[in-house]
Structures are given as C-alpha cells and as structure tokens.
C-alpha cells in the first residue's frame, strides 16, 4: 500500500502559500493632509495581523523584499509604502515639505486610514524609526499594537548618528556626479555584508529616484522622541546591527531605554545597518515572534 509522506508535500504547500499571497497583492494610494500622494503596496493574508513597514532614507518598499517574499510572514497582512519624496510617492518641491516631522507622522496616519489597518504593528528602518517617533508624538499609541525600530533613528542627535559630514554634504550637491557618488557611498555603508550585485544595483537605482529637496529638508527634520517614546505603553522592540556604520547602536538604544524603560532590544552581531537583509531569516523569526505576542 502506498503511504504518502507528508514531508514531501511541504515544498508544494509553501509554494501554494506564496502563490496565494501573491494573488492578494494590491497597489493603491493614500493622500496626506497636505495633499501628497503616497504609493502603498499590500500583500500577504488580508485577514492577518496588519504590519506596516516604513523604509529608511533613500529607500522604498523594495527594501523589504526579504520580508514580502518570506513564506513565514505570509500569514500577516504586509503593508509597505513609499515615504514622501521617495519611490513612487509624490515629491513636493521645497524643503518645508520635509523638515516638519509632523508631516511624516500625518503620512503614516493617512496610510493606516487608507489601508483600514486596525491595530497594526509598525516596523521602521533607520529614518523610518524617526517617522515612528514622530507618529507617537503626534497621535499616541492607541491605534497601534506595537512598534519595532530596526537600526532606527531615535533622534537626529550627533551622539546617536555616526558622523559622515562629507557624505551628507554631497547628497545635497547640485553636481550630479558628486550627488550620485554620495548615494553610492551612503548605500554601501548600510551593509556590513554587501548584498548580491543585482540587489545592490536595484537599491542604488531606487535611491537615485529620491527627491533632492527631501534630502536637504530631512537633515533638519524635527523628531520629538521624548514626547513620543516616553508616553508609549504598547510594546516597543529595538533590533540593531552591532556593525552599524550609520547609527551608533549603544547611544541610540541607551537613549530609547532612558525615555521608556519598558523597551526591549536585540542585537545582531553579524549585521550592519540593515539586519532585515543581512540576517533576514533571524530578523523574520524575531519579527514574527513579536507580532504573535501582540495577538
């Protein structure tokens, strides 16, 4: 008698899950209070716990490829969006559209409303952490289930940011070659272990799409972290690469915990600024565990 080995079905079941998630993918837009249109991408289980991924400076939803393609995370409702001045979202003119942190908070609120995401978990990488801090300061934490800072910018303070004055100067240069070389250097600093060439080239092209006005404006963006983090009562988790070349891990974690002693943290010894790509499987495991604890 033929006995079916259930282990042989596992690859097919995983493939079916991924294909099902892909069938649920959809793109739409959200509109910020100041009229900026934000590109939103959604995949995964539409009935699952909503998770909103917020990319970093010069990024887009493409940064989260290892999470969006993960069979482990397909049971959640995976929502990404391109920040103002990035990717497929609108790029308003003038630095004033980017220097006020409340605009970025309002963008996130607009995405949550457009997605009708009830009690989402927020996941912010690098500059995306500053967006979360601004959101908490402006709206509090009643509408979210928790937040994860991934090598997140707690505040734009010198003691928390590794100094690269020549890079940030050249990012806003009017000379195209200088500007593009600075983008290349900045992106390489994101990784202790450099990604595959095809991945890096895609992220580099993506970074070159970012608004120059945005890059000028965010260097003086307001981030009232004390107001946001201190009052937060939902679970907050910090995931940082110990080899980070852009954010100073120790001072950033220390500042966050000083503001809110309930904050938990984990460190990735083999990662730089982007553990969600450099140690993707471990990151996905930690993220899934955090989300499941919120249910």
PDB file of C-alpha atoms in Angstrom:
ATOM      1  CA  UNK A   1       0.000   0.000   0.000  1.00  0.00           C
ATOM      2  CA  UNK A   2       1.311   3.457  -0.935  1.00  0.00           C
ATOM      3  CA  UNK A   3       1.794   5.734   2.053  1.00  0.00           C
ATOM      4  CA  UNK A   4       2.072   9.411   1.351  1.00  0.00           C
ATOM      5  CA  UNK A   5       4.949  11.094   3.145  1.00  0.00           C
ATOM      6  CA  UNK A   6       3.616  14.468   4.363  1.00  0.00           C
ATOM      7  CA  UNK A   7       7.140  15.887   4.291  1.00  0.00           C
ATOM      8  CA  UNK A   8       7.126  15.554   0.521  1.00  0.00           C
ATOM      9  CA  UNK A   9       4.160  17.885   0.411  1.00  0.00           C
ATOM     10  CA  UNK A  10       5.909  20.644   2.366  1.00  0.00           C
ATOM     11  CA  UNK A  11       7.606  22.399  -0.584  1.00  0.00           C
ATOM     12  CA  UNK A  12       4.355  22.336  -2.561  1.00  0.00           C
ATOM     13  CA  UNK A  13       2.408  23.706   0.393  1.00  0.00           C
ATOM     14  CA  UNK A  14       4.912  26.521   0.886  1.00  0.00           C
ATOM     15  CA  UNK A  15       4.764  27.351  -2.810  1.00  0.00           C
ATOM     16  CA  UNK A  16       0.977  27.371  -2.687  1.00  0.00           C
ATOM     17  CA  UNK A  17       1.080  29.739   0.271  1.00  0.00           C
ATOM     18  CA  UNK A  18       3.373  32.138  -1.573  1.00  0.00           C
ATOM     19  CA  UNK A  19       1.250  31.996  -4.718  1.00  0.00           C
ATOM     20  CA  UNK A  20      -1.887  32.630  -2.670  1.00  0.00           C
ATOM     21  CA  UNK A  21      -0.224  35.630  -1.030  1.00  0.00           C
ATOM     22  CA  UNK A  22       0.830  36.984  -4.399  1.00  0.00           C
ATOM     23  CA  UNK A  23      -2.762  36.716  -5.573  1.00  0.00           C
ATOM     24  CA  UNK A  24      -3.744  39.013  -2.717  1.00  0.00           C
ATOM     25  CA  UNK A  25      -1.190  41.704  -3.621  1.00  0.00           C
ATOM     26  CA  UNK A  26      -2.606  45.088  -4.498  1.00  0.00           C
ATOM     27  CA  UNK A  27      -1.401  48.634  -5.032  1.00  0.00           C
ATOM     28  CA  UNK A  28      -3.255  51.800  -4.090  1.00  0.00           C
ATOM     29  CA  UNK A  29      -2.588  55.303  -2.811  1.00  0.00           C
ATOM     30  CA  UNK A  30      -3.116  57.301   0.352  1.00  0.00           C
ATOM     31  CA  UNK A  31      -3.338  61.091   0.460  1.00  0.00           C
ATOM     32  CA  UNK A  32      -1.656  63.068   3.222  1.00  0.00           C
ATOM     33  CA  UNK A  33      -3.402  66.110   4.757  1.00  0.00           C
ATOM     34  CA  UNK A  34      -1.179  68.440   2.725  1.00  0.00           C
ATOM     35  CA  UNK A  35      -2.155  66.671  -0.500  1.00  0.00           C
ATOM     36  CA  UNK A  36       0.939  64.498  -1.001  1.00  0.00           C
ATOM     37  CA  UNK A  37       0.054  61.198  -2.664  1.00  0.00           C
ATOM     38  CA  UNK A  38       1.681  58.114  -1.137  1.00  0.00           C
ATOM     39  CA  UNK A  39       2.144  54.822  -3.007  1.00  0.00           C
ATOM     40  CA  UNK A  40       1.023  51.813  -0.937  1.00  0.00           C
ATOM     41  CA  UNK A  41       1.670  48.138  -1.664  1.00  0.00           C
ATOM     42  CA  UNK A  42      -0.069  45.321   0.172  1.00  0.00           C
ATOM     43  CA  UNK A  43       0.366  41.543   0.141  1.00  0.00           C
ATOM     44  CA  UNK A  44       0.057  38.538   2.432  1.00  0.00           C
ATOM     45  CA  UNK A  45      -3.085  37.424   4.247  1.00  0.00           C
ATOM     46  CA  UNK A  46      -5.718  40.190   4.063  1.00  0.00           C
ATOM     47  CA  UNK A  47      -7.259  38.795   7.267  1.00  0.00           C
ATOM     48  CA  UNK A  48      -3.955  38.628   9.116  1.00  0.00           C
ATOM     49  CA  UNK A  49      -2.420  40.985  11.643  1.00  0.00           C
ATOM     50  CA  UNK A  50      -1.518  44.185   9.744  1.00  0.00           C
ATOM     51  CA  UNK A  51       2.175  45.034   9.685  1.00  0.00           C
ATOM     52  CA  UNK A  52       3.241  48.384   8.236  1.00  0.00           C
ATOM     53  CA  UNK A  53       6.852  48.564   7.057  1.00  0.00           C
ATOM     54  CA  UNK A  54       8.467  52.019   6.906  1.00  0.00           C
ATOM     55  CA  UNK A  55      11.679  52.203   4.912  1.00  0.00           C
ATOM     56  CA  UNK A  56      14.675  54.443   5.507  1.00  0.00           C
ATOM     57  CA  UNK A  57      16.287  57.409   3.790  1.00  0.00           C
ATOM     58  CA  UNK A  58      16.711  56.907   0.003  1.00  0.00           C
ATOM     59  CA  UNK A  59      14.690  53.687   0.135  1.00  0.00           C
ATOM     60  CA  UNK A  60      11.226  52.472  -0.870  1.00  0.00           C
ATOM     61  CA  UNK A  61       9.010  49.436  -0.388  1.00  0.00           C
ATOM     62  CA  UNK A  62      11.674  47.488  -2.324  1.00  0.00           C
ATOM     63  CA  UNK A  63      13.850  47.469   0.803  1.00  0.00           C
ATOM     64  CA  UNK A  64      11.525  44.886   2.350  1.00  0.00           C
ATOM     65  CA  UNK A  65      11.892  42.224  -0.360  1.00  0.00           C
ATOM     66  CA  UNK A  66      13.085  39.528   2.074  1.00  0.00           C
ATOM     67  CA  UNK A  67      10.052  40.103   4.274  1.00  0.00           C
ATOM     68  CA  UNK A  68       7.469  40.312   1.485  1.00  0.00           C
ATOM     69  CA  UNK A  69       8.819  37.085  -0.053  1.00  0.00           C
ATOM     70  CA  UNK A  70       9.025  35.182   3.236  1.00  0.00           C
ATOM     71  CA  UNK A  71       6.597  32.227   3.499  1.00  0.00           C
ATOM     72  CA  UNK A  72       6.861  32.602   7.275  1.00  0.00           C
ATOM     73  CA  UNK A  73       5.416  36.121   7.175  1.00  0.00           C
ATOM     74  CA  UNK A  74       2.669  35.480   4.628  1.00  0.00           C
ATOM     75  CA  UNK A  75       0.134  34.835   7.368  1.00  0.00           C
ATOM     76  CA  UNK A  76       0.247  38.550   8.195  1.00  0.00           C
ATOM     77  CA  UNK A  77      -1.163  41.449   6.236  1.00  0.00           C
ATOM     78  CA  UNK A  78       2.010  43.037   4.888  1.00  0.00           C
ATOM     79  CA  UNK A  79       1.695  46.744   4.073  1.00  0.00           C
ATOM     80  CA  UNK A  80       4.525  48.847   2.700  1.00  0.00           C
ATOM     81  CA  UNK A  81       4.517  52.386   1.412  1.00  0.00           C
ATOM     82  CA  UNK A  82       6.970  54.787  -0.171  1.00  0.00           C
ATOM     83  CA  UNK A  83       7.701  57.792   2.006  1.00  0.00           C
ATOM     84  CA  UNK A  84       7.121  61.262   0.584  1.00  0.00           C
ATOM     85  CA  UNK A  85       9.970  62.200  -1.726  1.00  0.00           C
ATOM     86  CA  UNK A  86      10.803  58.533  -2.347  1.00  0.00           C
ATOM     87  CA  UNK A  87       9.976  55.783  -4.813  1.00  0.00           C
ATOM     88  CA  UNK A  88       6.573  56.064  -6.449  1.00  0.00           C
ATOM     89  CA  UNK A  89       5.192  58.585  -3.949  1.00  0.00           C
ATOM     90  CA  UNK A  90       4.846  62.282  -4.753  1.00  0.00           C
ATOM     91  CA  UNK A  91       7.895  64.515  -4.415  1.00  0.00           C
ATOM     92  CA  UNK A  92       6.743  68.003  -3.445  1.00  0.00           C
ATOM     93  CA  UNK A  93       9.094  70.920  -4.067  1.00  0.00           C
ATOM     94  CA  UNK A  94      10.708  72.878  -1.275  1.00  0.00           C
ATOM     95  CA  UNK A  95      12.447  71.755   1.902  1.00  0.00           C
ATOM     96  CA  UNK A  96       9.494  72.834   4.062  1.00  0.00           C
ATOM     97  CA  UNK A  97       7.586  69.779   2.818  1.00  0.00           C
ATOM     98  CA  UNK A  98      10.138  67.568   4.583  1.00  0.00           C
ATOM     99  CA  UNK A  99      11.597  69.385   7.587  1.00  0.00           C
ATOM    100  CA  UNK A 100       8.497  69.259   9.798  1.00  0.00           C
ATOM    101  CA  UNK A 101       8.317  65.816  11.396  1.00  0.00           C
ATOM    102  CA  UNK A 102       4.552  66.140  11.827  1.00  0.00           C
ATOM    103  CA  UNK A 103       4.113  65.796   8.069  1.00  0.00           C
ATOM    104  CA  UNK A 104       5.771  62.368   8.141  1.00  0.00           C
ATOM    105  CA  UNK A 105       3.579  61.360  11.077  1.00  0.00           C
ATOM    106  CA  UNK A 106       0.491  62.501   9.189  1.00  0.00           C
ATOM    107  CA  UNK A 107       1.611  60.458   6.170  1.00  0.00           C
ATOM    108  CA  UNK A 108       1.727  57.299   8.286  1.00  0.00           C
ATOM    109  CA  UNK A 109      -1.674  58.109   9.733  1.00  0.00           C
ATOM    110  CA  UNK A 110      -3.045  58.563   6.200  1.00  0.00           C
ATOM    111  CA  UNK A 111      -1.669  55.169   5.157  1.00  0.00           C
ATOM    112  CA  UNK A 112      -3.230  53.494   8.185  1.00  0.00           C
ATOM    113  CA  UNK A 113      -6.583  55.066   7.324  1.00  0.00           C
ATOM    114  CA  UNK A 114      -6.416  54.224   3.615  1.00  0.00           C
ATOM    115  CA  UNK A 115      -5.484  50.622   4.444  1.00  0.00           C
ATOM    116  CA  UNK A 116      -8.122  50.460   7.181  1.00  0.00           C
ATOM    117  CA  UNK A 117      -5.420  48.806   9.245  1.00  0.00           C
ATOM    118  CA  UNK A 118      -6.734  48.129  12.744  1.00  0.00           C
ATOM    119  CA  UNK A 119      -4.054  47.931  15.434  1.00  0.00           C
ATOM    120  CA  UNK A 120      -1.082  47.438  13.116  1.00  0.00           C
ATOM    121  CA  UNK A 121       2.446  46.641  14.178  1.00  0.00           C
ATOM    122  CA  UNK A 122       4.807  49.337  12.876  1.00  0.00           C
ATOM    123  CA  UNK A 123       8.268  48.366  11.633  1.00  0.00           C
ATOM    124  CA  UNK A 124      10.588  51.301  10.895  1.00  0.00           C
ATOM    125  CA  UNK A 125      14.084  51.027   9.490  1.00  0.00           C
ATOM    126  CA  UNK A 126      16.644  53.798  10.095  1.00  0.00           C
ATOM    127  CA  UNK A 127      14.857  57.045   9.144  1.00  0.00           C
ATOM    128  CA  UNK A 128      11.623  55.042   9.418  1.00  0.00           C
ATOM    129  CA  UNK A 129      12.272  54.915  13.155  1.00  0.00           C
ATOM    130  CA  UNK A 130      12.150  58.707  13.247  1.00  0.00           C
ATOM    131  CA  UNK A 131       8.800  58.509  11.444  1.00  0.00           C
ATOM    132  CA  UNK A 132       7.514  56.230  14.220  1.00  0.00           C
ATOM    133  CA  UNK A 133       8.818  58.610  16.901  1.00  0.00           C
ATOM    134  CA  UNK A 134       7.019  61.478  15.188  1.00  0.00           C
ATOM    135  CA  UNK A 135       3.837  59.410  14.876  1.00  0.00           C
ATOM    136  CA  UNK A 136       3.867  58.541  18.587  1.00  0.00           C
ATOM    137  CA  UNK A 137       4.399  62.191  19.495  1.00  0.00           C
ATOM    138  CA  UNK A 138       1.555  63.374  17.256  1.00  0.00           C
ATOM    139  CA  UNK A 139      -1.039  60.613  17.684  1.00  0.00           C
ATOM    140  CA  UNK A 140      -0.035  58.482  20.662  1.00  0.00           C
ATOM    141  CA  UNK A 141      -0.151  54.699  20.612  1.00  0.00           C
ATOM    142  CA  UNK A 142      -3.854  53.908  20.978  1.00  0.00           C
ATOM    143  CA  UNK A 143      -4.243  52.940  17.308  1.00  0.00           C
ATOM    144  CA  UNK A 144      -1.243  50.578  17.111  1.00  0.00           C
ATOM    145  CA  UNK A 145      -0.364  47.230  18.671  1.00  0.00           C
ATOM    146  CA  UNK A 146       3.374  47.808  18.920  1.00  0.00           C
ATOM    147  CA  UNK A 147       6.419  49.074  17.080  1.00  0.00           C
ATOM    148  CA  UNK A 148       9.805  47.755  16.021  1.00  0.00           C
ATOM    149  CA  UNK A 149      12.758  50.086  15.440  1.00  0.00           C
ATOM    150  CA  UNK A 150      15.265  48.493  13.053  1.00  0.00           C
ATOM    151  CA  UNK A 151      18.546  50.348  13.487  1.00  0.00           C
ATOM    152  CA  UNK A 152      16.152  53.199  13.955  1.00  0.00           C
ATOM    153  CA  UNK A 153      16.970  56.871  14.237  1.00  0.00           C
ATOM    154  CA  UNK A 154      15.650  57.737  17.701  1.00  0.00           C
ATOM    155  CA  UNK A 155      16.627  61.387  17.343  1.00  0.00           C
ATOM    156  CA  UNK A 156      18.755  63.397  14.930  1.00  0.00           C
ATOM    157  CA  UNK A 157      21.413  63.999  17.550  1.00  0.00           C
ATOM    158  CA  UNK A 158      25.199  63.877  16.938  1.00  0.00           C
ATOM    159  CA  UNK A 159      25.767  61.410  19.760  1.00  0.00           C
ATOM    160  CA  UNK A 160      23.403  58.917  18.114  1.00  0.00           C
ATOM    161  CA  UNK A 161      24.453  59.334  14.473  1.00  0.00           C
ATOM    162  CA  UNK A 162      27.867  58.301  13.158  1.00  0.00           C
ATOM    163  CA  UNK A 163      29.407  61.419  11.600  1.00  0.00           C
ATOM    164  CA  UNK A 164      29.823  61.327   7.831  1.00  0.00           C
ATOM    165  CA  UNK A 165      29.725  65.076   7.106  1.00  0.00           C
ATOM    166  CA  UNK A 166      31.167  64.774   3.612  1.00  0.00           C
ATOM    167  CA  UNK A 167      28.501  62.258   2.582  1.00  0.00           C
ATOM    168  CA  UNK A 168      25.552  64.273   3.869  1.00  0.00           C
ATOM    169  CA  UNK A 169      27.083  67.388   2.288  1.00  0.00           C
ATOM    170  CA  UNK A 170      27.469  65.668  -1.081  1.00  0.00           C
ATOM    171  CA  UNK A 171      23.995  64.138  -1.003  1.00  0.00           C
ATOM    172  CA  UNK A 172      22.597  67.631  -1.484  1.00  0.00           C
ATOM    173  CA  UNK A 173      25.192  68.748  -4.019  1.00  0.00           C
ATOM    174  CA  UNK A 174      23.893  70.272  -7.243  1.00  0.00           C
ATOM    175  CA  UNK A 175      26.647  68.464  -9.139  1.00  0.00           C
ATOM    176  CA  UNK A 176      25.145  65.231 -10.463  1.00  0.00           C
ATOM    177  CA  UNK A 177      28.305  63.128 -10.275  1.00  0.00           C
ATOM    178  CA  UNK A 178      29.012  64.253  -6.710  1.00  0.00           C
ATOM    179  CA  UNK A 179      25.408  63.564  -5.729  1.00  0.00           C
ATOM    180  CA  UNK A 180      25.322  60.066  -7.253  1.00  0.00           C
ATOM    181  CA  UNK A 181      28.710  59.093  -5.815  1.00  0.00           C
ATOM    182  CA  UNK A 182      27.463  60.124  -2.361  1.00  0.00           C
ATOM    183  CA  UNK A 183      24.359  57.973  -2.797  1.00  0.00           C
ATOM    184  CA  UNK A 184      26.557  55.012  -3.734  1.00  0.00           C
ATOM    185  CA  UNK A 185      28.787  55.510  -0.695  1.00  0.00           C
ATOM    186  CA  UNK A 186      25.816  56.007   1.641  1.00  0.00           C
ATOM    187  CA  UNK A 187      24.141  52.837   0.416  1.00  0.00           C
ATOM    188  CA  UNK A 188      27.287  50.748   0.830  1.00  0.00           C
ATOM    189  CA  UNK A 189      27.550  51.969   4.430  1.00  0.00           C
ATOM    190  CA  UNK A 190      24.160  50.377   5.078  1.00  0.00           C
ATOM    191  CA  UNK A 191      25.655  46.889   4.936  1.00  0.00           C
ATOM    192  CA  UNK A 192      28.359  45.063   6.834  1.00  0.00           C
ATOM    193  CA  UNK A 193      27.837  42.205   4.386  1.00  0.00           C
ATOM    194  CA  UNK A 194      27.160  43.665   0.958  1.00  0.00           C
ATOM    195  CA  UNK A 195      24.095  42.230  -0.844  1.00  0.00           C
ATOM    196  CA  UNK A 196      24.205  40.500  -4.215  1.00  0.00           C
ATOM    197  CA  UNK A 197      25.106  42.793  -7.094  1.00  0.00           C
ATOM    198  CA  UNK A 198      21.607  42.662  -8.608  1.00  0.00           C
ATOM    199  CA  UNK A 199      20.040  43.633  -5.275  1.00  0.00           C
ATOM    200  CA  UNK A 200      22.508  46.462  -4.689  1.00  0.00           C
ATOM    201  CA  UNK A 201      22.025  47.822  -8.208  1.00  0.00           C
ATOM    202  CA  UNK A 202      18.252  47.850  -7.752  1.00  0.00           C
ATOM    203  CA  UNK A 203      18.548  49.646  -4.416  1.00  0.00           C
ATOM    204  CA  UNK A 204      21.023  52.101  -5.914  1.00  0.00           C
ATOM    205  CA  UNK A 205      18.674  52.955  -8.783  1.00  0.00           C
ATOM    206  CA  UNK A 206      15.874  53.250  -6.248  1.00  0.00           C
ATOM    207  CA  UNK A 207      17.941  55.658  -4.120  1.00  0.00           C
ATOM    208  CA  UNK A 208      18.702  57.834  -7.132  1.00  0.00           C
ATOM    209  CA  UNK A 209      14.954  58.448  -7.539  1.00  0.00           C
ATOM    210  CA  UNK A 210      14.710  60.258  -4.219  1.00  0.00           C
ATOM    211  CA  UNK A 211      13.924  63.966  -4.139  1.00  0.00           C
ATOM    212  CA  UNK A 212      16.896  66.301  -3.694  1.00  0.00           C
ATOM    213  CA  UNK A 213      14.687  68.746  -1.784  1.00  0.00           C
ATOM    214  CA  UNK A 214      13.786  65.905   0.550  1.00  0.00           C
ATOM    215  CA  UNK A 215      17.452  65.134   1.160  1.00  0.00           C
ATOM    216  CA  UNK A 216      18.026  68.768   2.039  1.00  0.00           C
ATOM    217  CA  UNK A 217      14.949  69.055   4.241  1.00  0.00           C
ATOM    218  CA  UNK A 218      15.335  65.921   6.367  1.00  0.00           C
ATOM    219  CA  UNK A 219      18.747  66.920   7.656  1.00  0.00           C
ATOM    220  CA  UNK A 220      16.949  69.393   9.952  1.00  0.00           C
ATOM    221  CA  UNK A 221      13.755  67.390  10.479  1.00  0.00           C
ATOM    222  CA  UNK A 222      12.116  67.663  13.895  1.00  0.00           C
ATOM    223  CA  UNK A 223      11.931  64.423  15.918  1.00  0.00           C
ATOM    224  CA  UNK A 224      10.281  64.888  19.340  1.00  0.00           C
ATOM    225  CA  UNK A 225      11.307  61.415  20.531  1.00  0.00           C
ATOM    226  CA  UNK A 226      10.990  62.263  24.204  1.00  0.00           C
ATOM    227  CA  UNK A 227       7.368  63.236  23.753  1.00  0.00           C
ATOM    228  CA  UNK A 228       6.581  60.147  21.694  1.00  0.00           C
ATOM    229  CA  UNK A 229       8.531  57.336  23.348  1.00  0.00           C
ATOM    230  CA  UNK A 230       8.116  58.386  26.960  1.00  0.00           C
ATOM    231  CA  UNK A 231       4.323  58.139  26.847  1.00  0.00           C
ATOM    232  CA  UNK A 232       4.136  54.902  24.831  1.00  0.00           C
ATOM    233  CA  UNK A 233       2.616  51.940  26.638  1.00  0.00           C
ATOM    234  CA  UNK A 234       2.475  49.449  23.751  1.00  0.00           C
ATOM    235  CA  UNK A 235       5.398  47.016  23.366  1.00  0.00           C
ATOM    236  CA  UNK A 236       8.425  48.526  21.647  1.00  0.00           C
ATOM    237  CA  UNK A 237      11.356  46.482  20.337  1.00  0.00           C
ATOM    238  CA  UNK A 238      14.728  47.708  19.081  1.00  0.00           C
ATOM    239  CA  UNK A 239      16.627  45.469  16.625  1.00  0.00           C
ATOM    240  CA  UNK A 240      20.112  46.796  15.823  1.00  0.00           C
ATOM    241  CA  UNK A 241      23.149  45.511  13.940  1.00  0.00           C
ATOM    242  CA  UNK A 242      26.291  45.715  16.044  1.00  0.00           C
ATOM    243  CA  UNK A 243      28.342  46.642  12.962  1.00  0.00           C
ATOM    244  CA  UNK A 244      26.129  49.621  12.064  1.00  0.00           C
ATOM    245  CA  UNK A 245      28.169  52.328  10.322  1.00  0.00           C
ATOM    246  CA  UNK A 246      25.406  54.961  10.253  1.00  0.00           C
ATOM    247  CA  UNK A 247      23.626  54.840  13.621  1.00  0.00           C
ATOM    248  CA  UNK A 248      25.523  54.437  16.880  1.00  0.00           C
ATOM    249  CA  UNK A 249      23.935  51.366  18.381  1.00  0.00           C
ATOM    250  CA  UNK A 250      24.855  51.850  22.039  1.00  0.00           C
ATOM    251  CA  UNK A 251      23.827  55.528  22.408  1.00  0.00           C
ATOM    252  CA  UNK A 252      20.645  55.025  20.361  1.00  0.00           C
ATOM    253  CA  UNK A 253      19.473  52.089  22.469  1.00  0.00           C
ATOM    254  CA  UNK A 254      20.510  53.830  25.693  1.00  0.00           C
ATOM    255  CA  UNK A 255      18.566  56.965  24.790  1.00  0.00           C
ATOM    256  CA  UNK A 256      15.426  54.997  23.903  1.00  0.00           C
ATOM    257  CA  UNK A 257      15.544  52.953  27.113  1.00  0.00           C
ATOM    258  CA  UNK A 258      16.167  56.104  29.161  1.00  0.00           C
ATOM    259  CA  UNK A 259      12.969  57.540  27.701  1.00  0.00           C
ATOM    260  CA  UNK A 260      10.993  54.328  28.153  1.00  0.00           C
ATOM    261  CA  UNK A 261      12.472  51.598  30.393  1.00  0.00           C
ATOM    262  CA  UNK A 262       9.936  49.069  29.082  1.00  0.00           C
ATOM    263  CA  UNK A 263      11.639  48.990  25.684  1.00  0.00           C
ATOM    264  CA  UNK A 264      13.270  45.677  24.753  1.00  0.00           C
ATOM    265  CA  UNK A 265      16.265  45.311  22.441  1.00  0.00           C
ATOM    266  CA  UNK A 266      18.152  42.672  20.467  1.00  0.00           C
ATOM    267  CA  UNK A 267      21.477  42.976  18.698  1.00  0.00           C
ATOM    268  CA  UNK A 268      22.684  41.268  15.548  1.00  0.00           C
ATOM    269  CA  UNK A 269      26.404  40.627  15.782  1.00  0.00           C
ATOM    270  CA  UNK A 270      26.884  39.936  12.070  1.00  0.00           C
ATOM    271  CA  UNK A 271      24.820  42.832  10.720  1.00  0.00           C
ATOM    272  CA  UNK A 272      25.437  46.422   9.817  1.00  0.00           C
ATOM    273  CA  UNK A 273      22.648  48.939   9.343  1.00  0.00           C
ATOM    274  CA  UNK A 274      20.251  46.524   7.593  1.00  0.00           C
ATOM    275  CA  UNK A 275      19.750  43.282   9.583  1.00  0.00           C
ATOM    276  CA  UNK A 276      16.447  42.605   7.801  1.00  0.00           C
ATOM    277  CA  UNK A 277      18.555  41.926   4.676  1.00  0.00           C
ATOM    278  CA  UNK A 278      21.865  40.839   6.200  1.00  0.00           C
ATOM    279  CA  UNK A 279      20.361  38.311   8.636  1.00  0.00           C
ATOM    280  CA  UNK A 280      16.938  38.038   7.056  1.00  0.00           C
ATOM    281  CA  UNK A 281      15.861  34.699   8.499  1.00  0.00           C
ATOM    282  CA  UNK A 282      16.733  35.645  12.056  1.00  0.00           C
ATOM    283  CA  UNK A 283      15.058  39.006  11.586  1.00  0.00           C
ATOM    284  CA  UNK A 284      11.891  37.381  10.235  1.00  0.00           C
ATOM    285  CA  UNK A 285      11.848  34.979  13.187  1.00  0.00           C
ATOM    286  CA  UNK A 286      12.190  37.817  15.689  1.00  0.00           C
ATOM    287  CA  UNK A 287       9.560  39.901  13.908  1.00  0.00           C
ATOM    288  CA  UNK A 288       7.084  37.009  13.788  1.00  0.00           C
ATOM    289  CA  UNK A 289       7.611  36.314  17.495  1.00  0.00           C
ATOM    290  CA  UNK A 290       6.986  39.961  18.338  1.00  0.00           C
ATOM    291  CA  UNK A 291       3.830  40.119  16.229  1.00  0.00           C
ATOM    292  CA  UNK A 292       2.439  36.887  17.670  1.00  0.00           C
ATOM    293  CA  UNK A 293       2.921  38.150  21.202  1.00  0.00           C
ATOM    294  CA  UNK A 294       0.657  41.092  20.353  1.00  0.00           C
ATOM    295  CA  UNK A 295      -2.270  38.874  19.359  1.00  0.00           C
TER     296      UNK A 295
END
